[in-house]
PDB file of C-alpha atoms in Angstrom:
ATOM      1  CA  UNK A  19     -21.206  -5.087  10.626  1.00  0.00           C
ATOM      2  CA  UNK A  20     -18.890  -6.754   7.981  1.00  0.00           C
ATOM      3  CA  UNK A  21     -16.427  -4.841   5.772  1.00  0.00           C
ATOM      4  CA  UNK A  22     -14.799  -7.263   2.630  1.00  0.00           C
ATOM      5  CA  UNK A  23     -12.451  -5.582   0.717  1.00  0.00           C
ATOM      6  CA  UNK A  24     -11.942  -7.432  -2.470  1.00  0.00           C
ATOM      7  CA  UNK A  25      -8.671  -6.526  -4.578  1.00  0.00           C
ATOM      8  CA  UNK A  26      -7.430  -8.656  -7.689  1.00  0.00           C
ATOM      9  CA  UNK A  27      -8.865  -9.060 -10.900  1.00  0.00           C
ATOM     10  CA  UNK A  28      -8.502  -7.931 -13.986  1.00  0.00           C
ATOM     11  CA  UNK A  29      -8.864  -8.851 -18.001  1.00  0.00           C
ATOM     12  CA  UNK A  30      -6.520 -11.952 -18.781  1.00  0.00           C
ATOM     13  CA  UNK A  31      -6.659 -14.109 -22.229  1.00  0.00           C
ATOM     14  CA  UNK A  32      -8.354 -17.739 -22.286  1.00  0.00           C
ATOM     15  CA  UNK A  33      -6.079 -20.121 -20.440  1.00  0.00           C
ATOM     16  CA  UNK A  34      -4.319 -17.490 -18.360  1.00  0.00           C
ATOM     17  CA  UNK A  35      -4.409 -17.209 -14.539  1.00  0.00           C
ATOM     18  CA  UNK A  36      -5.482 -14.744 -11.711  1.00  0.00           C
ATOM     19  CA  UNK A  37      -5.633 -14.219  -7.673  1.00  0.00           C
ATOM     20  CA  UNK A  38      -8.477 -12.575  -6.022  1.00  0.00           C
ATOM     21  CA  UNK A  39      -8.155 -12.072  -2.143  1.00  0.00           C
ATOM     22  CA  UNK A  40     -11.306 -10.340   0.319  1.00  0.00           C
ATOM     23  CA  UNK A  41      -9.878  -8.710   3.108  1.00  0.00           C
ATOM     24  CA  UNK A  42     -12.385  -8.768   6.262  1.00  0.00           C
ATOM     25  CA  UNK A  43     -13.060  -5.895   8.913  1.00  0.00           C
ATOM     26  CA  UNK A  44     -15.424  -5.054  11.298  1.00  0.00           C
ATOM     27  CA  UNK A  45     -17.143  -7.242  13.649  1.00  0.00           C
ATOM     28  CA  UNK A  46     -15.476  -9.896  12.440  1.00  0.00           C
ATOM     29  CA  UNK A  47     -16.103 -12.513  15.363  1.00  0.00           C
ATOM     30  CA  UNK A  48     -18.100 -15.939  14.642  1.00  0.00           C
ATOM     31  CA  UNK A  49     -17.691 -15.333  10.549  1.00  0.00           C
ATOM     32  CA  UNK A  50     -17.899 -19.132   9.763  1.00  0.00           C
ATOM     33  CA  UNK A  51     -17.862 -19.048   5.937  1.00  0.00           C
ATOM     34  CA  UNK A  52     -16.023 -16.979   3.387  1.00  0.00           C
ATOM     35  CA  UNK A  53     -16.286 -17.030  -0.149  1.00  0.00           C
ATOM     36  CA  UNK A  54     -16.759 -16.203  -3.772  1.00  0.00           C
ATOM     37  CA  UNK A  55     -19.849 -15.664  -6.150  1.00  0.00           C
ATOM     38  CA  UNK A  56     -19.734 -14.117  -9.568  1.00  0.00           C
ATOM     39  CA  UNK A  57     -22.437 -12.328 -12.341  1.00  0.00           C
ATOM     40  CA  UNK A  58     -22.284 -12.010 -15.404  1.00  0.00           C
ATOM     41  CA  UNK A  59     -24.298  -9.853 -17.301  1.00  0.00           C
ATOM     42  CA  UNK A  60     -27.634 -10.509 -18.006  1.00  0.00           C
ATOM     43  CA  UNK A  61     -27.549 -13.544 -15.670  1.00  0.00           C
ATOM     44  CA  UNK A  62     -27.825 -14.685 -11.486  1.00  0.00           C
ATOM     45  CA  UNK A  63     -25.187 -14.412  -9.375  1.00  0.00           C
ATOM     46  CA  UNK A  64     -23.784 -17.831  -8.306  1.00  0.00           C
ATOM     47  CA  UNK A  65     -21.487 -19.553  -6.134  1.00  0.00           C
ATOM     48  CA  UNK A  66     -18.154 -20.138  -7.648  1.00  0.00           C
ATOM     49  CA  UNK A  67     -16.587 -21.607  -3.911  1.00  0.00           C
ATOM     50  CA  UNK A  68     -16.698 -21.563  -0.621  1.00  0.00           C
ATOM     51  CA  UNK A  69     -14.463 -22.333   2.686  1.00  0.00           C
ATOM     52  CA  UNK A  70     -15.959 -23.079   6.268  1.00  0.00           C
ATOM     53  CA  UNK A  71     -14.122 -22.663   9.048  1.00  0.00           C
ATOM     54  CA  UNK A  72     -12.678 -25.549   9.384  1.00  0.00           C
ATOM     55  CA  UNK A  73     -11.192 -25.523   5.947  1.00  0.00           C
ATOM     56  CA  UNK A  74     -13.622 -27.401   4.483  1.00  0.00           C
ATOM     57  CA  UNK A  75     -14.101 -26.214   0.516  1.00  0.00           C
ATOM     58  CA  UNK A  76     -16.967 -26.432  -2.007  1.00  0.00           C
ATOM     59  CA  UNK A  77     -17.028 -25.399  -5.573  1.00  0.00           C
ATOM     60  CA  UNK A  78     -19.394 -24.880  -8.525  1.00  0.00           C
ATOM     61  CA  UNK A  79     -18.588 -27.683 -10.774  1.00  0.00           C
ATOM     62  CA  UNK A  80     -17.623 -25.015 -13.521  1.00  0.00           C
ATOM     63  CA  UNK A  81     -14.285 -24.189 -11.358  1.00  0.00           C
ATOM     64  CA  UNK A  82     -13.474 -27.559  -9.969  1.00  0.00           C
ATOM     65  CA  UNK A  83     -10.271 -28.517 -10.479  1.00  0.00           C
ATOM     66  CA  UNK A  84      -9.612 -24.896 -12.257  1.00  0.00           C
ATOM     67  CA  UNK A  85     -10.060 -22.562  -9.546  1.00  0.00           C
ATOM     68  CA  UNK A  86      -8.687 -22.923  -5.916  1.00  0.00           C
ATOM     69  CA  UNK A  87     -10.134 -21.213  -2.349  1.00  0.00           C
ATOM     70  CA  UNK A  88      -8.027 -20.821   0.608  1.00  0.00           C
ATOM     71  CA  UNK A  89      -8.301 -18.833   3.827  1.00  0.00           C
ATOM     72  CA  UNK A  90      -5.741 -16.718   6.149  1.00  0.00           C
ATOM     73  CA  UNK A  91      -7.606 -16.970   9.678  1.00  0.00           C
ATOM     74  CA  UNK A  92      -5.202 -14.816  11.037  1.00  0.00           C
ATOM     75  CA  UNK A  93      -5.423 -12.433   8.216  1.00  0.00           C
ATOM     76  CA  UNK A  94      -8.954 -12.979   7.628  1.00  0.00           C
ATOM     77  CA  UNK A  95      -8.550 -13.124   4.225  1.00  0.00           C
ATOM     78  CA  UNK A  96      -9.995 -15.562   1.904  1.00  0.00           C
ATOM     79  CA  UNK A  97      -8.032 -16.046  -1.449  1.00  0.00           C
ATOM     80  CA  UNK A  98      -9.311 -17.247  -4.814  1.00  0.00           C
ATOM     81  CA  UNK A  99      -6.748 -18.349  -7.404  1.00  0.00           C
ATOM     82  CA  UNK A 100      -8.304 -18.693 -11.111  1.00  0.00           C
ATOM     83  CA  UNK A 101      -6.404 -20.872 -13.420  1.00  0.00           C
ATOM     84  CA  UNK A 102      -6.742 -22.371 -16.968  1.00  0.00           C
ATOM     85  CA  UNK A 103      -9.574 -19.247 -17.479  1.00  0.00           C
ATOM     86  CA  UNK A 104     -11.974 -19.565 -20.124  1.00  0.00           C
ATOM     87  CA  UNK A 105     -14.174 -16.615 -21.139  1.00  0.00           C
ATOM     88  CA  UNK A 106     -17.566 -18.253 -19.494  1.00  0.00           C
ATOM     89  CA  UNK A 107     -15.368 -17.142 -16.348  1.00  0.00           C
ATOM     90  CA  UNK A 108     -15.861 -13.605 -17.010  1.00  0.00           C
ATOM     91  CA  UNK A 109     -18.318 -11.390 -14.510  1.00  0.00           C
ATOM     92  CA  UNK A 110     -18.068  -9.298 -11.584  1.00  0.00           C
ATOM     93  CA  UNK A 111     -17.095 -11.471  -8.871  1.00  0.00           C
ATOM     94  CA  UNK A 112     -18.277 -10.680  -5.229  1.00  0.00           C
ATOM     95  CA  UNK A 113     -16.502 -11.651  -1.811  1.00  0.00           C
ATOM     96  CA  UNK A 114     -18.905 -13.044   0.483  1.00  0.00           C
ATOM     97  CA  UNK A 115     -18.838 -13.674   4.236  1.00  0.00           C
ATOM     98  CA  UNK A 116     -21.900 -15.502   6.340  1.00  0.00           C
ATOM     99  CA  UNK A 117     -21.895 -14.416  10.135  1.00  0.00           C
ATOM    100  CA  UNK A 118     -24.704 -15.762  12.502  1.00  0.00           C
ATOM    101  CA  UNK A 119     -27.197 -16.005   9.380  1.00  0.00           C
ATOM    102  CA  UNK A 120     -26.457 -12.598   8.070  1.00  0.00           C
ATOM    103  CA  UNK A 121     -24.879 -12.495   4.715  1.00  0.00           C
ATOM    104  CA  UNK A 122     -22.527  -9.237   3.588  1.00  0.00           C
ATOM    105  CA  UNK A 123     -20.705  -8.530   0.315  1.00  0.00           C
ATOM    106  CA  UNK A 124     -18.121  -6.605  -1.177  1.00  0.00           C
ATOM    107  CA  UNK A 125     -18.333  -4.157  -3.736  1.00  0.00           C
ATOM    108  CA  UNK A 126     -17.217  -6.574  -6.511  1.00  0.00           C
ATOM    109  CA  UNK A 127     -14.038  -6.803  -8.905  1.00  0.00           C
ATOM    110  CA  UNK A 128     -13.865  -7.463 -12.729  1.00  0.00           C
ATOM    111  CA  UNK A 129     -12.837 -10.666 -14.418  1.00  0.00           C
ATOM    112  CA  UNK A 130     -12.752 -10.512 -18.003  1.00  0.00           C
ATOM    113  CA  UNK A 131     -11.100 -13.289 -19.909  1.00  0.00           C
ATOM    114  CA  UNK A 132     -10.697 -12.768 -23.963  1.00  0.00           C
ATOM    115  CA  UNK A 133     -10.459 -15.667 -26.309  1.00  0.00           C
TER     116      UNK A 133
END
């Protein structure tokens, strides 16, 4: 089993920024991808971005060039860092991690981003 322990969030005004960073524990081993989804109310989670092992990065078109993913192997810890946030960016967004086909989550932090 896979622990994530998201921290981070928050409510920030249109054009502000914020960090979210998933802490892993557990049976950690063989966790090849990390990242970040998000729901808003009333609508489907979705990817926001992800990082593979090998540092390689994909993001929802919505974030690109906005939002940034990164990963601490040694921490294993992967980092999201919001910029230039609009309110379409608000929703609970949930740390993900994908280990030999099995998917876990964490409990999910708050973004909320006024106009």
């Amino acid at each position: 089993q896979v622990q994530l322990m998201e921290s981070g969030g928050g409510l920030v005004q249109a054009g502000g920024s914020l960090s979210l960073s998933c802490a892993a524990s557990g049976s950690i081993f063989s966790i090849n991808t990390m990242g970040w989804y998000r729901q808003a109310p009333g609508m489907q989670r979705e990817l926001v971005a992800v990082i593979i092992a090998g540092g390689i990065t994909n993001y929802a078109n919505s974030v690109k060039g906005r939002f940034t993913i990164s990963r601490d192997n040694a921490k294993n810890t992967v980092y999201l860092q919001m910029n230039s946030l609009k309110p379409e960016d608000t929703a609970v967004y949930y740390c993900n991690a994908q280990q030999l086909g099995s998917y876990y989550w964490g409990q999910g932090t708050q973004v909320t981003v006024s106009s």
